[in-house]
CSV table of C-alpha atoms in Angstrom, one decimal:
chain,number,residue,atom,x,y,z
T,463,MET,CA,0.0,0.0,0.0
T,464,PHE,CA,2.8,2.4,0.9
T,465,VAL,CA,4.7,1.6,-2.4
T,466,LYS,CA,1.5,2.1,-4.4
T,467,LYS,CA,0.9,5.5,-2.7
T,468,LYS,CA,4.5,6.5,-3.4
T,469,ILE,CA,4.1,5.6,-7.1
T,470,GLN,CA,0.9,7.6,-7.2
T,471,ILE,CA,2.7,10.6,-5.7
T,472,ILE,CA,5.6,10.4,-8.2
T,473,PHE,CA,3.1,10.0,-11.0
T,474,CYS,CA,1.2,13.1,-9.9
T,475,CYS,CA,4.4,15.1,-9.6
T,476,LEU,CA,5.4,14.1,-13.1
T,477,LEU,CA,2.0,14.9,-14.4
T,478,THR,CA,2.1,18.3,-12.7
T,479,MET,CA,5.6,19.0,-14.1
T,480,ALA,CA,4.5,18.0,-17.6
T,481,ALA,CA,1.4,20.2,-17.3
T,482,THR,CA,3.6,23.1,-16.0
T,483,LEU,CA,6.1,22.7,-18.8
T,484,GLY,CA,3.2,22.5,-21.3
T,485,PHE,CA,1.7,25.7,-19.9
T,486,VAL,CA,5.1,27.5,-20.0
T,487,SER,CA,5.6,26.3,-23.6
T,488,TRP,CA,2.1,27.5,-24.6
T,489,LYS,CA,2.6,30.8,-22.8
T,490,LEU,CA,6.0,31.4,-24.5
T,491,GLN,CA,4.4,30.5,-27.9
T,492,ASP,CA,1.5,32.9,-27.1
T,493,ILE,CA,3.8,35.8,-26.1
T,494,THR,CA,6.7,35.3,-28.5
T,495,GLY,CA,5.2,33.5,-31.4
T,496,ASP,CA,8.2,31.2,-31.3
T,497,ALA,CA,8.5,29.0,-28.2
T,498,SER,CA,11.6,27.2,-29.5
T,499,GLY,CA,13.3,30.6,-30.0
T,500,ALA,CA,12.4,31.6,-26.4
T,501,PHE,CA,13.7,28.3,-25.0
T,502,LYS,CA,16.9,28.9,-27.0
T,503,PHE,CA,17.3,32.3,-25.4
T,504,LEU,CA,16.8,30.9,-21.9
T,505,ARG,CA,19.2,28.0,-22.7
T,506,THR,CA,21.8,30.5,-23.8
T,507,MET,CA,21.4,32.4,-20.5
T,508,SER,CA,21.8,29.1,-18.6
T,509,VAL,CA,24.9,28.0,-20.6
T,510,LEU,CA,26.6,31.4,-20.0
T,511,LYS,CA,25.9,31.5,-16.3
T,512,ASN,CA,27.0,28.0,-15.7
T,513,ASN,CA,30.1,27.8,-18.0
T,514,PHE,CA,31.5,31.2,-18.8
T,515,ASN,CA,35.0,31.5,-17.4
T,516,GLY,CA,34.7,34.9,-15.9
T,517,GLU,CA,32.4,37.3,-14.0
T,518,ILE,CA,28.9,37.8,-15.2
T,519,ASP,CA,27.0,41.0,-14.5
T,520,ASN,CA,23.4,40.0,-14.7
T,521,ALA,CA,22.2,43.6,-15.4
T,522,LYS,CA,24.7,44.0,-18.3
T,523,LEU,CA,23.7,40.6,-19.7
T,524,PHE,CA,20.0,41.6,-19.8
T,525,ASP,CA,20.8,45.0,-21.2
T,526,GLY,CA,22.9,43.5,-23.9
T,527,ALA,CA,20.1,41.0,-24.8
T,528,ILE,CA,17.4,43.6,-25.0
T,529,THR,CA,19.7,46.0,-27.0
T,530,GLY,CA,20.4,43.2,-29.5
T,531,MET,CA,16.7,42.3,-29.7
T,532,VAL,CA,15.6,45.8,-30.4
T,533,GLY,CA,18.5,46.5,-32.8
T,534,SER,CA,17.5,43.5,-34.9
T,535,LEU,CA,14.4,45.5,-36.0
T,536,ASN,CA,16.7,47.8,-38.0
T,537,ASP,CA,14.7,50.9,-37.2
T,538,PRO,CA,16.9,53.7,-36.0
T,539,TYR,CA,14.1,55.2,-33.9
T,540,THR,CA,13.2,52.0,-32.0
T,541,VAL,CA,15.8,51.7,-29.3
T,542,TYR,CA,16.4,50.3,-25.8
T,543,LEU,CA,16.8,53.1,-23.2
T,544,ASP,CA,19.1,52.1,-20.4
T,545,ALA,CA,18.9,54.1,-17.1
T,546,GLU,CA,21.2,56.9,-18.5
T,547,SER,CA,19.3,57.2,-21.8
T,548,TYR,CA,15.9,57.0,-20.1
T,549,SER,CA,16.9,59.8,-17.7
T,550,ALA,CA,18.3,62.0,-20.5
T,551,LEU,CA,15.1,61.6,-22.6
T,552,THR,CA,13.0,62.6,-19.6
T,553,GLU,CA,15.2,65.7,-19.1
T,554,MET,CA,14.9,66.7,-22.7
T,555,THR,CA,11.1,66.6,-22.9
T,556,GLU,CA,11.1,68.7,-19.7
T,557,GLY,CA,13.2,71.3,-21.5
T,558,THR,CA,16.6,71.1,-19.7
T,559,PHE,CA,19.4,68.7,-20.4
T,560,GLY,CA,23.2,68.4,-20.7
T,561,GLY,CA,25.2,68.2,-23.9
T,562,ILE,CA,26.0,70.4,-26.9
T,563,GLY,CA,22.5,71.2,-28.1
T,564,ILE,CA,22.1,69.3,-31.3
T,565,VAL,CA,19.4,67.0,-32.5
T,566,PHE,CA,20.2,64.3,-35.1
T,567,GLY,CA,18.3,61.7,-37.1
T,568,LYS,CA,19.2,59.1,-39.7
T,569,ARG,CA,18.9,59.4,-43.4
T,570,ASP,CA,20.3,57.1,-46.1
T,571,ASP,CA,22.3,55.2,-43.5
T,572,ASN,CA,24.0,58.4,-42.3
T,573,TYR,CA,23.5,60.4,-39.0
T,574,VAL,CA,22.5,63.9,-40.0
T,575,VAL,CA,22.2,67.0,-37.7
T,576,ILE,CA,18.5,67.9,-37.8
T,577,SER,CA,19.0,71.0,-35.7
T,578,ALA,CA,21.8,72.8,-33.9
T,579,LEU,CA,19.8,74.7,-31.3
T,580,PRO,CA,20.5,78.5,-31.4
T,581,ASP,CA,22.8,79.9,-28.7
T,582,ASN,CA,23.9,76.5,-27.5
T,583,PRO,CA,27.4,75.0,-27.6
T,584,GLY,CA,27.0,73.0,-30.9
T,585,ALA,CA,25.7,75.9,-32.9
T,586,LEU,CA,28.3,78.3,-31.4
T,587,ALA,CA,31.0,75.9,-32.5
T,588,GLY,CA,29.9,75.9,-36.1
T,589,ILE,CA,27.7,72.8,-36.3
T,590,LYS,CA,24.8,73.3,-38.8
T,591,SER,CA,21.6,71.6,-39.8
T,592,GLY,CA,22.4,69.1,-42.5
T,593,ASP,CA,25.9,68.2,-41.3
T,594,LYS,CA,26.6,64.5,-41.5
T,595,ILE,CA,28.2,63.1,-38.3
T,596,VAL,CA,31.0,60.8,-39.3
T,597,ALA,CA,32.6,60.1,-35.9
T,598,VAL,CA,32.4,61.1,-32.3
T,599,ASP,CA,35.6,61.1,-30.2
T,600,GLY,CA,37.2,59.0,-32.9
T,601,VAL,CA,34.5,56.3,-32.9
T,602,ASP,CA,32.9,55.6,-36.3
T,603,ALA,CA,29.2,56.8,-36.2
T,604,LYS,CA,28.0,53.8,-38.2
T,605,THR,CA,29.1,51.5,-35.4
T,606,MET,CA,26.6,53.1,-33.0
T,607,ASN,CA,22.8,53.1,-32.7
T,608,MET,CA,20.9,56.3,-32.0
T,609,GLU,CA,21.1,56.1,-28.2
T,610,GLU,CA,24.8,55.1,-28.2
T,611,MET,CA,25.5,58.2,-30.3
T,612,ALA,CA,23.5,60.4,-28.0
T,613,ARG,CA,25.3,59.0,-24.9
T,614,LYS,CA,28.7,59.6,-26.6
T,615,ILE,CA,27.8,63.2,-27.4
T,616,ARG,CA,26.3,64.0,-24.0
T,617,GLY,CA,28.5,64.3,-20.9
T,618,LYS,CA,29.4,66.5,-17.9
T,619,GLN,CA,29.3,70.2,-18.3
T,620,GLY,CA,32.8,71.6,-19.0
T,621,THR,CA,34.1,68.5,-20.7
T,622,GLU,CA,34.9,68.3,-24.4
T,623,VAL,CA,33.6,66.2,-27.3
T,624,SER,CA,35.1,65.9,-30.7
T,625,LEU,CA,32.9,65.5,-33.8
T,626,LYS,CA,34.0,64.7,-37.4
T,627,LEU,CA,31.4,66.2,-39.7
T,628,ILE,CA,30.8,66.5,-43.5
T,629,GLY,CA,29.0,69.7,-44.3
T,630,LYS,CA,26.3,70.2,-47.0
T,631,ASP,CA,29.1,71.4,-49.3
T,632,GLY,CA,30.9,68.1,-49.0
T,633,GLU,CA,33.8,69.5,-46.9
T,634,GLU,CA,35.0,67.5,-43.9
T,635,LYS,CA,35.4,69.4,-40.7
T,636,ASN,CA,36.5,68.5,-37.1
T,637,VAL,CA,34.8,70.4,-34.3
T,638,ARG,CA,35.6,70.3,-30.6
T,639,VAL,CA,32.7,71.4,-28.4
T,640,VAL,CA,32.7,72.1,-24.7
T,641,ARG,CA,29.5,70.6,-23.2
T,642,GLY,CA,27.1,72.7,-21.2
T,643,GLU,CA,23.7,72.7,-19.7
T,644,ILE,CA,21.2,72.9,-22.5
T,645,LYS,CA,18.1,75.0,-21.9
T,646,ILE,CA,15.5,75.3,-24.5
T,647,LEU,CA,13.1,78.2,-24.5
T,648,SER,CA,10.3,76.3,-26.3
T,649,VAL,CA,8.2,79.4,-27.4
T,650,ALA,CA,9.2,83.0,-27.9
T,651,GLY,CA,7.5,85.8,-29.8
T,652,GLU,CA,6.9,89.5,-30.4
T,653,MET,CA,5.2,91.9,-32.7
T,654,ILE,CA,7.3,92.7,-35.8
T,655,PRO,CA,8.0,96.4,-35.5
T,656,ASP,CA,5.8,98.8,-37.4
T,657,THR,CA,3.5,96.0,-38.5
T,658,LYS,CA,0.4,94.1,-37.3
T,659,ILE,CA,2.3,90.8,-37.7
T,660,GLY,CA,2.9,88.6,-34.7
T,661,TYR,CA,6.0,86.5,-34.9
T,662,ILE,CA,6.2,83.3,-32.9
T,663,ARG,CA,9.2,80.9,-32.8
T,664,ILE,CA,8.8,77.3,-31.6
T,665,ALA,CA,12.2,75.7,-31.0
T,666,VAL,CA,11.0,72.3,-30.0
T,667,PHE,CA,7.7,70.7,-29.0
T,668,ASN,CA,8.3,69.7,-25.3
T,669,GLU,CA,6.0,69.5,-22.3
T,670,ASN,CA,3.8,72.6,-22.1
T,671,THR,CA,4.7,73.9,-25.6
T,672,GLY,CA,1.0,73.9,-26.4
T,673,THR,CA,0.2,76.0,-23.3
T,674,TYR,CA,3.0,78.4,-23.9
T,675,PHE,CA,2.0,78.9,-27.5
T,676,ARG,CA,-1.6,79.6,-26.6
T,677,LYS,CA,-0.4,82.2,-24.0
T,678,LYS,CA,1.9,83.9,-26.5
T,679,TYR,CA,-0.7,83.8,-29.2
T,680,ARG,CA,-3.3,85.5,-27.0
T,681,GLU,CA,-0.7,88.0,-25.8
T,682,LEU,CA,0.1,89.1,-29.4
T,683,GLU,CA,-3.6,89.3,-30.1
T,684,ASN,CA,-3.9,91.7,-27.3
T,685,GLN,CA,-1.1,93.8,-28.9
T,686,GLY,CA,-3.0,94.1,-32.1
T,687,MET,CA,-1.9,91.0,-34.1
T,688,GLU,CA,-3.8,90.7,-37.4
T,689,ALA,CA,-1.5,88.2,-39.2
T,690,ALA,CA,0.7,85.4,-37.8
T,691,LEU,CA,4.2,84.3,-38.8
T,692,LEU,CA,5.2,80.9,-37.3
T,693,ASP,CA,8.9,80.0,-37.3
T,694,LEU,CA,9.5,76.2,-37.2
T,695,ARG,CA,13.0,76.3,-38.7
T,696,GLY,CA,15.4,73.9,-36.9
T,697,ASN,CA,12.6,72.5,-34.8
T,698,PRO,CA,13.3,68.7,-34.5
T,699,GLY,CA,9.8,67.9,-33.2
T,700,GLY,CA,8.9,66.4,-29.9
T,701,ILE,CA,5.6,65.7,-28.2
T,702,LEU,CA,2.6,64.9,-30.4
T,703,GLU,CA,-0.1,66.2,-28.1
T,704,ASP,CA,1.6,69.6,-27.9
T,705,CYS,CA,2.0,70.1,-31.7
T,706,VAL,CA,-1.7,69.1,-32.0
T,707,GLN,CA,-2.6,71.9,-29.6
T,708,VAL,CA,-0.6,74.4,-31.6
T,709,ALA,CA,-2.2,73.3,-34.9
T,710,GLY,CA,-5.6,73.5,-33.3
T,711,LEU,CA,-5.2,77.3,-33.0
T,712,LEU,CA,-4.1,77.6,-36.7
T,713,VAL,CA,-6.0,75.2,-39.0
T,714,PRO,CA,-9.8,75.0,-39.6
T,715,LYS,CA,-12.1,72.3,-38.2
T,716,GLY,CA,-11.1,68.9,-39.5
T,717,PRO,CA,-8.1,66.5,-39.5
T,718,ILE,CA,-4.7,67.7,-38.3
T,719,VAL,CA,-2.9,64.4,-38.5
T,720,SER,CA,-3.8,60.7,-38.8
T,721,LEU,CA,-1.9,57.9,-37.1
T,722,VAL,CA,-2.0,54.4,-38.6
T,723,ASP,CA,-0.6,51.5,-36.6
T,724,LYS,CA,0.8,48.1,-37.7
T,725,ASN,CA,-2.7,46.6,-37.8
T,726,GLY,CA,-4.1,49.3,-40.0
T,727,ASN,CA,-6.0,51.0,-37.1
T,728,LYS,CA,-6.4,54.7,-37.7
T,729,PHE,CA,-6.6,57.4,-35.1
T,730,THR,CA,-7.2,61.0,-36.2
T,731,GLU,CA,-6.4,64.2,-34.3
T,732,ASN,CA,-8.8,67.0,-35.2
T,733,SER,CA,-9.0,70.8,-35.0
T,734,HIS,CA,-12.2,72.3,-33.7
T,735,LEU,CA,-11.4,75.9,-34.9
T,736,GLU,CA,-14.5,77.2,-36.8
T,737,ALA,CA,-12.3,79.2,-39.2
T,738,VAL,CA,-8.8,80.5,-39.7
T,739,LYS,CA,-8.6,83.8,-37.9
T,740,TYR,CA,-5.6,85.5,-39.5
T,741,PRO,CA,-3.4,85.3,-42.6
T,742,LEU,CA,-0.6,82.8,-41.7
T,743,ALA,CA,3.0,82.2,-43.0
T,744,VAL,CA,5.1,79.3,-41.7
T,745,LEU,CA,8.9,79.1,-42.0
T,746,ILE,CA,10.4,75.6,-42.5
T,747,ASP,CA,13.8,74.2,-43.4
T,748,HIS,CA,15.8,70.9,-43.5
T,749,GLY,CA,15.9,71.0,-39.7
T,750,SER,CA,12.1,71.0,-39.3
T,751,ALA,CA,11.1,67.4,-38.4
T,752,SER,CA,8.4,65.2,-36.9
T,753,ALA,CA,6.0,67.3,-34.8
T,754,ALA,CA,7.1,70.4,-36.8
T,755,GLU,CA,6.2,68.6,-40.0
T,756,ILE,CA,2.8,67.7,-38.6
T,757,VAL,CA,2.0,71.3,-38.0
T,758,SER,CA,3.4,72.5,-41.3
T,759,GLY,CA,1.8,69.7,-43.2
T,760,ALA,CA,-1.6,70.5,-41.7
T,761,VAL,CA,-1.2,74.2,-42.6
T,762,LYS,CA,-0.3,73.3,-46.2
T,763,ASP,CA,-3.0,70.7,-46.7
T,764,THR,CA,-5.8,72.7,-45.2
T,765,GLY,CA,-4.8,76.0,-47.0
T,766,ALA,CA,-4.6,77.7,-43.6
T,767,GLY,CA,-1.5,79.5,-44.6
T,768,LYS,CA,1.6,79.4,-46.8
T,769,LEU,CA,4.9,77.6,-46.2
T,770,PHE,CA,8.2,79.5,-46.9
T,771,GLY,CA,11.8,78.0,-46.9
T,772,VAL,CA,13.1,74.6,-48.0
T,773,LYS,CA,11.9,71.0,-47.8
T,774,THR,CA,11.7,69.6,-44.3
T,775,PHE,CA,13.6,66.6,-42.9
T,776,GLY,CA,11.1,63.8,-43.5
T,777,LYS,CA,10.4,62.0,-40.2
T,778,GLY,CA,6.9,60.6,-40.5
T,779,SER,CA,7.0,57.9,-37.8
T,780,VAL,CA,5.6,58.1,-34.3
T,781,GLN,CA,7.4,56.7,-31.2
T,782,ALA,CA,6.0,55.8,-27.8
T,783,VAL,CA,8.1,55.1,-24.7
T,784,TYR,CA,7.3,52.1,-22.6
T,785,LYS,CA,8.9,51.9,-19.1
T,786,LEU,CA,10.4,48.6,-18.3
T,787,GLY,CA,11.1,49.3,-14.6
T,788,ASP,CA,14.3,50.4,-12.8
T,789,ASN,CA,14.2,53.6,-14.9
T,790,THR,CA,14.8,51.8,-18.2
T,791,GLY,CA,12.5,51.6,-21.2
T,792,ILE,CA,12.0,51.0,-24.9
T,793,LYS,CA,11.3,53.7,-27.4
T,794,VAL,CA,9.2,52.0,-30.1
T,795,THR,CA,8.0,53.2,-33.5
T,796,THR,CA,4.3,52.5,-33.1
T,797,ALA,CA,2.7,54.2,-36.1
T,798,GLN,CA,3.2,56.2,-39.3
T,799,TYR,CA,1.5,59.6,-39.5
T,800,TYR,CA,-0.3,61.1,-42.4
T,801,THR,CA,-1.2,64.7,-43.3
T,802,PRO,CA,-4.8,65.7,-43.7
T,803,SER,CA,-4.8,64.9,-47.4
T,804,GLY,CA,-3.5,61.3,-46.5
T,805,VAL,CA,0.1,61.9,-47.5
T,806,SER,CA,3.0,60.2,-45.7
T,807,ILE,CA,6.1,62.4,-45.6
T,808,HIS,CA,8.4,59.7,-44.1
T,809,ASN,CA,11.8,60.0,-45.7
T,810,ILE,CA,10.3,62.6,-48.1
T,811,GLY,CA,9.5,65.8,-46.2
T,812,VAL,CA,7.1,68.6,-46.6
T,813,GLU,CA,7.6,70.9,-49.6
T,814,PRO,CA,7.2,74.6,-49.0
T,815,ASP,CA,4.7,76.7,-51.1
T,816,VAL,CA,7.5,79.2,-51.7
T,817,VAL,CA,11.0,77.8,-52.0
T,818,ILE,CA,13.7,80.2,-50.6
T,819,GLU,CA,17.2,79.1,-49.6
T,820,LEU,CA,19.0,80.8,-46.8
T,821,PRO,CA,22.7,80.9,-47.6
T,822,ASP,CA,25.1,80.3,-44.7
T,823,ASN,CA,26.7,83.7,-45.2
T,824,ALA,CA,23.4,85.6,-45.6
T,825,THR,CA,23.3,89.0,-43.9
T,826,THR,CA,19.5,89.2,-44.2
T,827,ASP,CA,17.0,86.5,-43.3
T,828,THR,CA,15.5,86.2,-46.8
T,829,GLN,CA,13.1,83.5,-45.7
T,830,LEU,CA,11.6,85.6,-43.0
T,831,GLU,CA,11.5,88.7,-45.2
T,832,ALA,CA,9.6,86.8,-47.9
T,833,ALA,CA,7.1,85.5,-45.4
T,834,LYS,CA,6.7,89.0,-43.9
T,835,ASN,CA,6.1,90.6,-47.3
T,836,TYR,CA,3.5,88.0,-48.1
T,837,LEU,CA,1.6,88.8,-44.9
T,838,LEU,CA,1.8,92.6,-45.5
T,839,GLU,CA,0.2,92.1,-48.9
T,840,GLU,CA,-2.5,89.9,-47.4
T,841,LEU,CA,-3.2,92.6,-44.8
T,842,LYS,CA,-3.5,95.2,-47.6
T,843,GLU,CA,-6.2,93.2,-49.2
T,844,LYS,CA,-8.3,92.8,-46.0
């Protein structure tokens, strides 16, 4: 009787183990779509921990695994954010962060400066929008992903970083920049002297940009604004919600931007403005990207105003940040966005209505002057 009971217990244990393994296998298949691949991953972890002749840092092991997993998607904007990168991203969206004050993206397998923020170390050292980043502190840029590049460029205030660049003219240049605290004044504006034109500059769409823009817009209205000139040059984008708030004050009732996810689900952000209040001109350039392109694309497609300058950068994908715990996360491309007419500008850009180049050695802001003259003519006809 005792032996029989023992056999029954063993059988029950084996049955429970088999059921557990079966459930784990099913769950891995359900989550990953490839149970054998997941088991292979776990087996690799086990082999390394049990056999590697050296010290293993579990945190680095997991970081490396996640970095490799995300990197295999071959999307420069989908990246793993370790604790340092996650903290830096949070600081940037809040408007204050350390570094040299440049924003870069990827085009044709090259890292390109989208914007060198005015009055910050990078711009003061001669870095310009459109410069290709070849190397950072002697490390080939093509060996790094977006976050690795960002970490390499960032650093303590007062320290130096060396960048090898290729300018738009094809000339190679080496620039040494002393890092500093980067502060971005998101929104600034004033009445253009001796006119009824309100000028508003948005440097980046970070937290509260929508609120600051509305405040400045109302302030200029109270000063007699009858036409608006919006400067989005060198604006690398930022937070979707804030750019939608800005566009909602400028474009008429209807779509501002549509987001389409991997399953074809479509979500549209709309303006509720009954009618365009004032003649509008918008300045754009190669450094206008992402959220700045959403606003300029909406203005162009709805006929709310005219765009002046040169074609924008062409970043038409949307990223979301998912926290993983311990102040780490993943920034994931979750959707593509489309302008009100259904156009995707990803890797294409938004074309201005009036094409005007601004030479590097220009003594007059020809783009701003053209936009101002257009608005003055519009005001004459009112």
